[in-house]
């Protein structure tokens, strides 16, 4: 009897568990695409200048800017509220920034994107200064009445704002009733740009402003681009929907802009200074090659030293000049050279302090942090070892402490570190995975964002010993929601290719995976130089959905990708696409040997460089792929821009054989498997020309393929129902050809 009761009790206790297991919900494509599983995050966190213990954030509605404590994470006060500001002309705003002294807000409204990083907006000024009674004026002032502004920047003393409008620089003096004056007059669309980069600089050197004030607020410095001799590119604009352009309902329009393709002319660049008091403009006497680049300018803390960063066209020689903004004399402070190329991440890791500046270089074979005095003499190499410094987070001048993020221990992970003057290192992030940090202005606190394969973002506040003070985001609701679903899980693996190269990858299996069953495979990859897709971080994506539909999803970082030092990353130099494609083929061969893989049902897909790699891999000559999808793919590096293409390939004139071998056209006759080409007609980055010309080539070769074109969509292919349509198309394509 006791045994019977015990058995019944056990069964009763188990029934709810069995019921839950049986009623787990399947993933739907709609949920994955619409952001149902998007982790909670914190956006727009800004350390408040001059107030080390505080940071600010705008609310989700764009109606408030709130001040928080770095120590507790608790709200301190509301700095700005559209509902309480006197005579506020806008109901919400898009972004904001502080003046260097923290006493003024510059608030952006009516933001309109131009390219990836550039945009115009209507800006407003809001003073946070308090009068003798402790009150603020509580009124916004329009920065300018002359039209939308671009790339505004405060003077260090906060009394002026410089900005760009219609390719010319303007200056607003706050102490003179916001009086506005024009600094340059020669700006013209598709001809001359002052203070803002041209398309190729913005895209490949990753910035949107080349306009700086001197430390004493007496001088402006800016880069001028003359793109009048750069060839134009145009693409059609249709009426479309979401958004709808009524003016193109009967006759399409065209967008025309300057886009220098590999081997062609670039903009001519010069650096100029403007004396605000005397209104004298000077051109810096910079010893730059005629076809050289100026990827950044920065005023140092010495108002008489303007730092000018330059690259030769090969991008294998970086020079840092310190120029006098009045005499215009430029002196070389640092030179870094390589047989391959200087990575674009170098520029923003250079920070200037009172007597020194930071520099990050791969000269040792791995990306490391170096410390130079202001005469360009190396004081110390700060980090050493077979790992990469991923980001220089700052230097605490008071305590002589350097803060940085690195992948020491594993190329799949990233941690936050500090090191003192004597070289004593301390790991500040406690959890294994990907850690990213934002420090307070006095370096006493930092906000840490942590994630790994199974953990959506956990955001904590920490002191500079690494101690956790508060948890701001734990994504507990998302983790609980995920428990309701049959959620596939990622797992890491490594394998060795026939060339003896060890590659890292991850695999996602269906929740009901059966090792005795053979599964179709979809390989996802990007594969571009320095990129990493195999990382210990969290995501629920279209690939997760496809795993839930009975596919094995695999991603492998082949040669040329990042995190493993210069030799591994730069071995593809001058021969882009060849080794990378071979490694994806090797991955498919390896997978085909696994007992749970159907080697006759392996597919591959990718976007941008990943789309290019899909084409190169399917045409490598080894018929391992049954189907593939190439989204927004480069098909020939002759169609792509100078800075990116030549960084890895030099020019077509110098490297004709390399360009030929790297072209998807060259090996198109060996294309094997069912192919879907996808592209947006308004892609300003990878032009639709890539898709159109490659498709024509396949037609003439008698190769059948499918094609999906998206009207008026750019490189990201989104807007309205577009993204859902795209992933539905991909789902149906692979279901047709692999299931």
XYZ file of C-alpha atoms in Angstrom:
739
model
C 0.000 0.000 0.000
C 2.744 2.475 0.949
C 4.589 1.600 -2.233
C 1.442 2.184 -4.325
C 0.808 5.580 -2.686
C 4.432 6.585 -3.247
C 4.224 5.574 -6.892
C 0.979 7.528 -7.395
C 2.447 10.572 -5.630
C 5.535 10.412 -7.850
C 3.372 10.199 -10.983
C 1.219 13.123 -9.847
C 4.266 15.259 -9.203
C 5.656 14.364 -12.609
C 2.458 15.099 -14.530
C 2.794 18.910 -14.498
C 6.391 18.599 -15.673
C 5.367 16.265 -18.490
C 2.502 18.576 -19.433
C 4.819 21.611 -19.631
C 7.291 19.682 -21.745
C 4.542 18.609 -24.134
C 3.074 22.078 -24.545
C 6.227 24.034 -25.325
C 5.482 26.442 -28.121
C 7.157 26.326 -31.525
C 9.003 29.393 -32.756
C 7.306 31.359 -35.506
C 8.993 33.416 -38.200
C 6.772 36.368 -37.299
C 8.023 36.403 -33.703
C 11.663 36.198 -34.709
C 11.403 38.950 -37.333
C 9.272 41.385 -35.294
C 11.649 41.475 -32.326
C 9.684 39.366 -29.833
C 12.964 37.913 -28.570
C 15.017 41.085 -28.740
C 16.852 41.492 -25.421
C 16.262 44.557 -23.299
C 19.171 46.945 -23.551
C 20.102 50.467 -22.472
C 20.587 53.001 -25.245
C 21.997 56.495 -25.259
C 23.880 56.273 -21.969
C 26.063 59.376 -21.661
C 28.503 60.052 -18.789
C 27.860 63.638 -17.726
C 30.951 65.828 -18.255
C 32.425 67.157 -15.053
C 30.201 64.941 -12.899
C 32.020 61.633 -12.506
C 29.331 60.007 -10.408
C 26.471 60.613 -12.841
C 25.272 59.568 -16.256
C 22.225 60.460 -18.307
C 19.792 58.678 -20.579
C 16.797 59.689 -22.684
C 13.580 57.788 -22.087
C 12.070 55.468 -24.709
C 9.496 58.049 -25.781
C 12.145 60.706 -26.490
C 10.501 63.170 -24.114
C 12.923 63.256 -21.173
C 16.623 63.273 -20.362
C 17.152 61.710 -16.950
C 20.162 61.904 -14.644
C 21.232 58.713 -12.841
C 23.816 57.764 -10.238
C 26.747 55.617 -11.391
C 26.990 54.319 -7.834
C 23.406 53.174 -7.346
C 21.763 53.268 -10.765
C 18.922 55.256 -9.255
C 17.331 58.301 -10.836
C 18.612 61.583 -9.431
C 16.613 64.136 -11.395
C 15.020 64.920 -14.748
C 17.338 67.240 -16.662
C 14.960 67.915 -19.527
C 11.263 67.270 -20.116
C 9.380 68.433 -23.216
C 6.149 68.648 -21.201
C 7.519 71.140 -18.678
C 9.891 73.248 -20.802
C 8.444 76.652 -21.550
C 7.119 77.047 -25.109
C 8.755 73.822 -26.318
C 8.173 73.634 -30.109
C 8.577 69.849 -30.346
C 6.801 66.922 -28.700
C 9.774 64.553 -28.695
C 13.391 64.420 -29.792
C 15.793 61.916 -31.367
C 19.121 62.358 -29.554
C 21.138 64.784 -27.466
C 24.643 65.646 -26.317
C 26.306 67.756 -23.622
C 28.640 70.686 -23.993
C 32.155 69.854 -22.702
C 31.442 71.608 -19.406
C 28.152 69.753 -18.982
C 26.147 72.979 -18.695
C 24.276 72.877 -22.013
C 22.294 70.276 -23.919
C 22.174 70.151 -27.714
C 18.961 68.385 -28.654
C 18.297 66.867 -32.094
C 14.836 66.786 -33.655
C 13.503 65.953 -37.155
C 16.522 63.756 -37.860
C 16.873 62.634 -41.481
C 19.507 60.040 -42.416
C 21.833 60.616 -45.362
C 24.130 57.587 -45.428
C 25.159 55.038 -42.801
C 26.453 57.541 -40.216
C 25.464 60.961 -41.539
C 22.221 62.819 -40.979
C 20.715 66.269 -40.719
C 18.576 67.504 -37.851
C 16.990 70.594 -36.374
C 18.953 71.277 -33.180
C 17.982 73.157 -30.031
C 20.071 74.468 -27.137
C 18.961 74.055 -23.536
C 20.936 75.586 -20.668
C 21.361 73.635 -17.424
C 22.988 76.572 -15.611
C 21.231 77.696 -12.455
C 20.831 81.272 -11.269
C 21.410 82.559 -7.730
C 18.063 81.105 -6.669
C 19.027 77.687 -7.996
C 16.649 77.865 -10.942
C 17.271 77.245 -14.635
C 15.834 79.277 -17.509
C 13.854 76.198 -18.667
C 13.599 77.345 -22.270
C 14.954 75.892 -25.530
C 16.636 77.995 -28.193
C 16.834 77.025 -31.838
C 20.478 76.615 -32.875
C 19.860 78.106 -36.311
C 16.967 79.379 -38.405
C 18.764 78.812 -41.697
C 17.767 75.199 -42.263
C 18.728 71.738 -40.980
C 22.198 71.288 -39.519
C 24.756 68.518 -39.790
C 27.669 67.386 -37.569
C 27.472 70.071 -34.831
C 30.309 70.402 -32.330
C 30.640 72.513 -29.170
C 33.682 74.639 -28.454
C 35.531 73.439 -25.316
C 34.344 76.495 -23.345
C 30.745 75.829 -24.438
C 30.207 79.345 -25.842
C 30.087 78.346 -29.526
C 28.726 75.635 -31.793
C 30.070 74.934 -35.270
C 28.061 72.899 -37.758
C 27.712 72.117 -41.456
C 24.877 73.061 -43.763
C 24.889 72.334 -47.490
C 28.582 71.375 -47.314
C 29.608 74.684 -45.708
C 30.680 75.414 -42.126
C 28.757 77.838 -39.908
C 29.558 79.193 -36.461
C 27.052 80.159 -33.767
C 28.252 82.378 -30.899
C 26.040 81.906 -27.867
C 27.384 84.941 -26.012
C 26.243 87.186 -28.850
C 22.596 86.167 -28.988
C 23.339 83.006 -30.971
C 24.640 85.123 -33.830
C 25.464 82.991 -36.844
C 28.340 83.490 -39.299
C 29.474 81.495 -42.309
C 33.038 80.126 -42.242
C 33.238 78.574 -45.737
C 31.393 79.476 -48.935
C 32.670 77.041 -51.573
C 30.675 73.992 -50.459
C 28.635 72.417 -53.211
C 26.894 69.065 -53.630
C 28.982 66.526 -55.573
C 31.860 69.016 -55.708
C 33.210 70.343 -52.370
C 32.546 69.260 -48.785
C 33.804 71.212 -45.771
C 33.928 69.596 -42.331
C 32.067 66.426 -43.300
C 33.541 63.379 -45.082
C 32.585 62.244 -48.553
C 30.706 58.960 -49.025
C 33.698 56.631 -49.118
C 35.419 58.203 -46.093
C 32.215 58.029 -44.048
C 31.568 54.398 -44.983
C 35.077 52.948 -44.708
C 36.757 55.178 -42.117
C 33.591 55.135 -39.954
C 32.978 58.762 -38.995
C 30.728 61.671 -39.923
C 32.552 64.848 -38.855
C 35.917 66.404 -39.651
C 35.452 69.679 -37.775
C 37.236 70.470 -34.483
C 37.799 73.339 -32.047
C 41.185 74.053 -30.480
C 41.518 73.549 -26.729
C 41.369 77.311 -26.101
C 38.271 77.717 -28.314
C 40.072 80.224 -30.543
C 40.530 78.148 -33.687
C 38.542 75.810 -35.891
C 40.157 73.093 -37.967
C 38.454 71.140 -40.722
C 39.096 68.828 -43.640
C 38.017 69.907 -47.108
C 37.101 67.313 -49.740
C 37.203 68.254 -53.420
C 35.297 65.450 -55.146
C 34.706 67.303 -58.410
C 36.913 64.854 -60.342
C 35.458 61.723 -58.706
C 33.192 59.717 -61.000
C 29.472 59.783 -60.265
C 27.230 56.808 -59.683
C 23.452 56.901 -60.056
C 20.578 54.572 -59.318
C 16.862 54.910 -60.099
C 14.256 55.968 -57.565
C 10.710 54.697 -57.950
C 7.475 55.839 -56.325
C 7.397 52.708 -54.169
C 5.458 52.257 -50.943
C 6.371 52.753 -47.283
C 7.555 55.371 -48.003
C 5.780 56.527 -51.153
C 7.402 59.169 -53.388
C 4.550 60.837 -55.258
C 6.903 62.746 -57.558
C 8.070 59.478 -59.168
C 4.643 57.970 -59.856
C 4.921 58.308 -63.646
C 8.588 58.868 -64.302
C 11.280 57.415 -62.009
C 13.896 59.759 -60.625
C 17.584 59.155 -60.028
C 19.977 59.573 -57.118
C 23.406 60.771 -58.209
C 26.446 60.929 -55.939
C 30.234 60.598 -56.041
C 31.497 57.046 -55.537
C 35.168 56.259 -56.270
C 35.630 52.645 -57.397
C 38.853 50.661 -57.041
C 41.649 52.105 -59.141
C 39.744 55.331 -59.848
C 40.195 58.909 -58.607
C 39.497 59.817 -55.002
C 38.633 63.215 -53.561
C 41.492 65.643 -53.066
C 41.782 66.352 -49.350
C 43.317 69.289 -47.501
C 43.299 70.497 -43.891
C 42.408 74.087 -43.046
C 42.221 76.232 -39.929
C 40.029 79.233 -39.207
C 40.978 81.909 -36.675
C 37.682 82.841 -35.036
C 38.823 86.323 -33.956
C 40.643 87.454 -37.107
C 38.546 85.303 -39.494
C 41.708 84.210 -41.299
C 41.627 80.826 -43.039
C 44.864 78.921 -43.605
C 45.761 75.660 -45.306
C 48.018 73.339 -43.313
C 51.316 72.506 -45.025
C 50.838 68.788 -44.776
C 53.338 66.502 -46.578
C 50.576 64.212 -47.881
C 50.833 62.039 -50.981
C 48.688 63.366 -53.823
C 46.436 60.317 -53.479
C 46.739 59.970 -49.697
C 43.990 59.897 -47.076
C 43.205 61.995 -43.983
C 40.976 59.710 -41.891
C 40.882 61.965 -38.789
C 41.922 65.314 -37.340
C 41.966 65.965 -33.590
C 43.051 68.980 -31.584
C 45.268 67.945 -28.684
C 45.089 69.546 -25.234
C 47.738 71.972 -26.479
C 45.876 74.566 -28.622
C 48.997 74.920 -30.763
C 49.028 71.245 -31.755
C 46.539 69.902 -34.248
C 46.865 66.147 -34.751
C 46.406 65.081 -38.367
C 46.173 61.370 -39.182
C 47.224 60.330 -42.678
C 47.445 57.137 -44.725
C 49.032 56.493 -48.072
C 46.696 55.085 -50.724
C 47.955 51.535 -50.081
C 46.890 52.102 -46.429
C 50.039 50.358 -45.194
C 51.706 53.513 -43.820
C 50.090 55.556 -41.071
C 51.558 58.965 -40.175
C 50.543 61.153 -37.258
C 51.465 64.795 -37.750
C 51.261 67.555 -35.165
C 50.611 70.863 -36.864
C 50.610 74.455 -35.657
C 47.192 75.884 -36.676
C 48.641 79.362 -37.213
C 52.067 78.756 -38.745
C 50.596 75.726 -40.607
C 53.863 73.798 -40.111
C 53.334 70.060 -39.623
C 55.866 67.789 -37.914
C 55.815 63.991 -38.048
C 55.257 62.570 -34.556
C 54.653 58.880 -35.289
C 54.829 56.465 -38.210
C 53.465 52.913 -38.256
C 54.102 50.685 -41.292
C 53.172 47.174 -42.340
C 53.497 44.920 -45.383
C 49.707 44.647 -45.598
C 47.346 47.300 -44.226
C 46.604 49.447 -41.181
C 43.232 48.583 -39.617
C 40.657 51.366 -39.514
C 40.042 50.679 -35.802
C 43.407 52.355 -35.146
C 42.073 55.897 -35.432
C 39.562 56.132 -32.607
C 41.893 54.359 -30.188
C 44.249 57.355 -30.365
C 43.466 59.655 -27.420
C 45.400 62.754 -26.423
C 46.257 63.621 -22.823
C 48.342 66.375 -21.271
C 51.763 64.878 -21.964
C 51.030 61.638 -23.820
C 48.810 59.922 -26.344
C 47.641 56.343 -26.783
C 48.193 54.244 -29.880
C 47.079 50.752 -30.898
C 49.148 48.738 -33.370
C 49.547 45.191 -34.716
C 53.314 45.613 -35.101
C 53.945 42.686 -32.723
C 51.546 40.449 -34.637
C 48.666 41.176 -32.258
C 46.731 44.375 -31.606
C 48.275 46.057 -28.548
C 48.267 49.351 -26.690
C 51.265 51.707 -26.772
C 51.970 54.942 -24.885
C 53.799 57.868 -26.536
C 54.904 61.264 -25.297
C 53.824 64.350 -27.241
C 57.121 64.416 -29.134
C 56.336 61.001 -30.596
C 58.729 59.013 -28.420
C 57.548 55.596 -27.256
C 57.246 55.644 -23.469
C 55.930 52.139 -22.969
C 54.146 49.199 -24.527
C 51.158 48.796 -22.235
C 49.873 45.342 -23.247
C 51.716 42.284 -24.558
C 50.887 38.712 -25.464
C 49.126 36.528 -28.010
C 45.762 38.232 -27.672
C 44.119 41.328 -29.112
C 43.211 44.618 -27.489
C 39.742 45.172 -28.928
C 39.120 48.638 -27.515
C 41.032 51.247 -25.525
C 38.551 52.466 -22.908
C 40.551 55.335 -21.457
C 43.340 56.509 -19.160
C 42.908 57.771 -15.604
C 45.526 60.537 -15.452
C 45.150 60.932 -11.697
C 46.032 57.319 -10.910
C 48.014 56.386 -13.997
C 45.679 53.515 -14.878
C 44.823 52.240 -18.346
C 41.462 50.606 -19.093
C 40.856 48.383 -22.108
C 38.882 45.435 -23.478
C 40.704 42.386 -24.849
C 40.160 38.774 -25.879
C 42.948 37.446 -23.647
C 42.196 33.787 -22.942
C 39.996 33.114 -25.973
C 39.324 34.784 -29.338
C 35.658 33.929 -28.742
C 35.375 36.098 -25.633
C 36.062 39.621 -24.429
C 36.794 40.948 -20.952
C 37.371 44.364 -19.356
C 40.818 44.980 -17.878
C 42.904 47.645 -16.201
C 46.645 47.918 -15.793
C 48.697 50.353 -13.715
C 52.008 52.122 -14.399
C 53.955 49.101 -13.162
C 52.128 46.711 -15.461
C 49.938 45.045 -12.838
C 46.825 43.782 -14.619
C 43.384 43.322 -13.095
C 40.423 41.689 -14.793
C 37.365 43.792 -13.994
C 34.590 41.762 -15.636
C 33.611 38.639 -13.729
C 31.592 36.624 -16.235
C 32.924 34.657 -19.219
C 31.479 35.783 -22.540
C 31.449 39.170 -24.238
C 31.861 42.153 -21.908
C 31.625 45.797 -22.982
C 32.226 48.732 -20.665
C 31.424 52.427 -20.441
C 33.332 54.342 -17.752
C 32.393 57.412 -15.782
C 34.402 60.519 -16.585
C 36.496 60.091 -13.406
C 36.972 56.298 -13.962
C 35.580 55.444 -10.529
C 32.668 53.504 -12.010
C 31.719 51.653 -15.146
C 28.626 50.235 -16.723
C 29.263 46.666 -17.929
C 27.179 44.873 -20.547
C 27.701 41.107 -20.463
C 26.340 38.319 -22.662
C 27.164 34.750 -23.664
C 25.601 32.031 -25.818
C 22.785 31.377 -23.362
C 22.550 34.733 -21.585
C 20.881 37.829 -23.042
C 22.346 41.153 -21.923
C 23.046 41.598 -18.229
C 23.930 45.225 -17.511
C 25.523 46.110 -14.203
C 27.081 49.107 -12.518
C 30.511 48.413 -11.074
C 33.266 50.289 -9.294
C 36.770 50.332 -10.742
C 37.788 47.255 -8.766
C 35.137 45.264 -10.634
C 32.712 45.044 -7.699
C 29.067 44.970 -8.814
C 27.089 47.812 -7.263
C 23.733 47.369 -8.988
C 22.073 45.403 -11.773
C 20.191 47.586 -14.230
C 19.097 44.963 -16.758
C 18.903 41.200 -16.240
C 16.498 40.206 -19.047
C 14.760 37.849 -16.631
C 11.474 38.311 -18.517
C 13.071 37.240 -21.796
C 14.733 34.220 -20.183
C 11.389 33.239 -18.697
C 9.670 33.677 -22.048
C 12.294 31.536 -23.766
C 11.410 28.687 -21.411
C 8.004 28.522 -23.076
C 9.551 27.577 -26.432
C 11.393 24.663 -27.999
C 14.472 26.822 -28.292
C 17.498 25.488 -30.197
C 20.841 25.988 -28.473
C 24.235 26.910 -29.896
C 27.372 24.954 -29.100
C 30.969 25.645 -30.107
C 33.197 23.272 -32.035
C 36.580 23.331 -33.763
C 37.971 21.255 -36.596
C 41.095 21.095 -38.709
C 40.986 21.569 -42.472
C 42.952 19.474 -44.947
C 45.432 22.389 -45.011
C 46.111 21.906 -41.303
C 44.283 25.072 -40.261
C 42.171 24.950 -37.093
C 38.881 26.836 -37.425
C 36.323 27.858 -34.818
C 32.602 27.433 -35.314
C 29.228 27.141 -33.690
C 26.385 24.750 -34.416
C 22.714 25.121 -33.596
C 20.667 21.918 -33.404
C 16.893 21.451 -33.276
C 15.571 21.133 -29.725
C 14.526 17.523 -30.470
C 17.842 16.630 -32.107
C 18.327 12.912 -32.711
C 21.916 11.826 -33.401
C 20.613 8.817 -35.317
C 18.836 11.036 -37.850
C 20.425 12.817 -40.822
C 19.709 16.552 -41.015
C 19.965 19.171 -43.744
C 22.454 21.972 -42.990
C 22.372 25.722 -43.578
C 25.769 27.382 -43.200
C 25.686 31.076 -42.309
C 28.807 33.228 -42.529
C 30.102 36.746 -43.178
C 33.833 35.983 -43.587
C 34.990 39.570 -44.229
C 38.467 40.767 -43.156
C 38.687 41.147 -39.388
C 35.059 40.142 -38.795
C 33.908 37.604 -36.210
C 30.640 35.706 -36.226
C 31.817 32.918 -33.889
C 31.618 34.683 -30.542
C 30.302 33.782 -27.127
C 27.302 36.086 -27.322
C 23.529 35.774 -27.391
C 21.143 36.066 -30.318
C 17.826 34.704 -31.478
C 17.622 35.199 -35.210
C 16.238 33.758 -38.428
C 18.869 31.027 -38.064
C 17.320 30.084 -34.706
C 13.945 29.774 -36.378
C 15.367 27.566 -39.130
C 17.017 25.308 -36.541
C 13.601 24.912 -34.941
C 12.303 23.810 -38.347
C 14.646 20.827 -38.494
C 17.892 22.253 -39.872
C 21.372 22.174 -38.439
C 22.701 25.746 -38.550
C 26.477 26.110 -38.695
C 28.759 29.138 -38.708
C 32.555 28.950 -39.103
C 35.049 31.827 -39.142
C 37.586 30.974 -41.831
C 40.953 32.506 -42.561
C 40.859 36.277 -42.882
C 38.513 36.771 -39.939
C 39.513 38.510 -36.712
C 40.421 37.782 -33.125
C 43.405 35.515 -33.835
C 46.181 37.947 -34.700
C 47.504 39.604 -37.850
C 48.910 36.476 -39.505
C 45.550 34.676 -39.486
C 43.582 37.770 -40.487
C 45.884 39.130 -43.178
C 46.791 35.905 -44.970
C 44.107 36.762 -47.547
C 45.852 40.019 -48.523
C 45.903 40.644 -52.306
C 43.800 37.474 -52.868
C 40.501 38.280 -51.211
C 37.844 35.585 -51.306
C 39.977 32.597 -52.307
C 41.122 31.137 -48.982
C 37.900 32.210 -47.314
C 35.783 30.279 -49.844
C 38.058 27.262 -49.592
C 37.535 27.222 -45.810
C 33.741 27.286 -46.207
C 33.998 24.352 -48.624
C 36.235 22.555 -46.120
C 33.578 23.186 -43.469
C 30.901 21.589 -45.664
C 33.167 18.586 -46.334
C 33.813 18.187 -42.602
C 30.110 18.409 -41.808
C 29.323 15.831 -44.475
C 31.436 13.328 -42.596
C 29.345 13.640 -39.435
C 26.842 10.780 -38.962
C 23.926 13.163 -38.270
C 24.450 15.301 -41.430
C 22.983 14.632 -44.864
C 25.944 15.613 -47.040
C 23.665 15.980 -50.078
C 21.556 18.674 -48.379
C 23.995 21.389 -47.340
C 23.192 25.043 -48.079
C 25.038 28.324 -47.488
C 23.975 31.938 -47.218
C 25.308 35.375 -46.318
C 24.761 39.113 -46.600
C 27.147 41.660 -48.178
C 30.642 40.116 -47.916
C 28.809 36.995 -46.769
C 26.790 37.069 -49.988
C 29.993 37.380 -51.985
C 31.394 34.429 -50.061
C 28.279 32.403 -50.855
C 28.937 32.866 -54.570
C 32.664 32.184 -54.264
C 32.076 29.050 -52.181
C 29.372 27.625 -54.447
C 31.737 28.149 -57.402
C 34.961 26.931 -55.749
C 34.950 23.745 -57.818
C 33.991 21.304 -55.071
C 30.248 20.541 -55.475
C 29.298 20.401 -51.797
C 26.466 22.950 -51.702
C 22.952 22.013 -52.777
C 21.619 25.576 -52.446
C 22.697 29.075 -51.488
C 21.428 32.617 -50.982
C 23.537 35.696 -51.700
C 22.046 38.908 -50.255
C 23.427 42.317 -51.341
C 26.591 40.614 -52.552
C 29.722 42.107 -54.052
C 30.408 40.133 -57.226
C 33.587 41.847 -58.454
C 35.919 44.185 -56.559
C 36.103 46.436 -59.632
C 32.571 47.506 -58.654
C 33.441 48.391 -55.069
C 34.944 51.486 -53.458
C 38.597 52.503 -53.307
C 39.219 52.530 -49.571
C 37.805 49.097 -48.747
C 38.756 47.305 -51.949
C 42.300 48.654 -52.147
C 42.940 48.153 -48.431
C 42.857 44.402 -49.027
C 43.618 44.144 -52.765
C 45.520 47.295 -53.787
C 44.397 48.590 -57.189
C 43.211 46.566 -60.201
C 46.067 48.086 -62.178
C 48.660 46.679 -59.750
C 46.959 43.406 -58.879
C 45.133 42.289 -62.025
C 45.590 38.581 -61.275
C 44.340 39.009 -57.707
C 41.217 40.857 -58.866
C 40.535 38.193 -61.487
C 40.853 35.356 -58.965
C 38.687 37.262 -56.462
C 35.847 37.822 -58.947
C 32.682 35.733 -58.750
C 32.501 36.087 -62.552
C 35.779 34.209 -63.058
C 34.479 31.021 -61.442
C 30.787 31.378 -62.327
C 31.034 28.538 -64.863
C 31.675 26.214 -61.905
C 28.597 27.391 -59.977
C 26.973 24.329 -58.424
C 23.625 24.235 -56.639
C 20.402 26.223 -56.646
C 21.060 29.953 -56.195
C 18.924 32.863 -55.023
C 20.242 36.392 -55.614
C 18.731 39.180 -53.460
C 19.414 42.910 -53.787
C 17.921 46.342 -53.146
C 17.723 48.755 -56.076
C 18.783 51.757 -53.939
C 21.848 50.148 -52.341
C 24.354 53.019 -52.127
C 27.033 50.701 -50.708
C 27.076 47.471 -52.746
C 25.428 48.677 -55.921
C 22.678 46.699 -57.628
C 25.110 46.707 -60.571
C 26.886 43.807 -58.816
C 23.741 41.687 -58.936
C 22.548 42.793 -62.380
C 25.841 42.139 -64.156
C 26.412 38.814 -62.410
C 22.869 37.695 -63.223
C 23.445 38.540 -66.905
C 26.677 36.548 -66.828
C 24.838 33.512 -65.443
C 22.197 33.872 -68.158
C 24.834 33.820 -70.864
C 26.453 30.781 -69.250
C 23.094 29.021 -69.295
C 23.014 28.808 -65.498
C 19.546 28.855 -63.955
C 18.975 30.853 -60.750
C 16.295 32.705 -58.788
C 16.303 36.432 -58.086
C 14.495 38.742 -55.640
C 14.783 42.510 -56.050
C 13.545 45.032 -53.468
C 12.376 48.406 -54.761
C 14.080 51.494 -53.309
C 15.759 49.494 -50.522
C 19.324 50.165 -49.447
C 22.016 47.759 -48.224
C 19.993 46.888 -45.104
C 16.840 45.920 -47.069
C 14.206 47.000 -44.554
C 11.109 49.199 -44.312
C 7.421 48.345 -44.086
C 6.927 44.613 -44.642
C 10.265 44.204 -46.443
C 12.286 42.338 -43.821
C 9.517 39.817 -43.169
C 9.140 39.257 -46.915
C 12.890 38.710 -47.257
C 13.121 36.072 -44.543
C 9.973 34.352 -45.774
C 11.615 34.175 -49.199
C 14.772 32.649 -47.706
C 12.744 30.164 -45.673
C 10.725 28.997 -48.663
C 13.825 28.771 -50.858
C 15.732 26.504 -48.474
C 12.630 24.444 -47.711
C 12.184 23.864 -51.436
C 15.772 22.888 -52.159
C 17.043 21.258 -48.937
C 14.039 19.487 -47.414
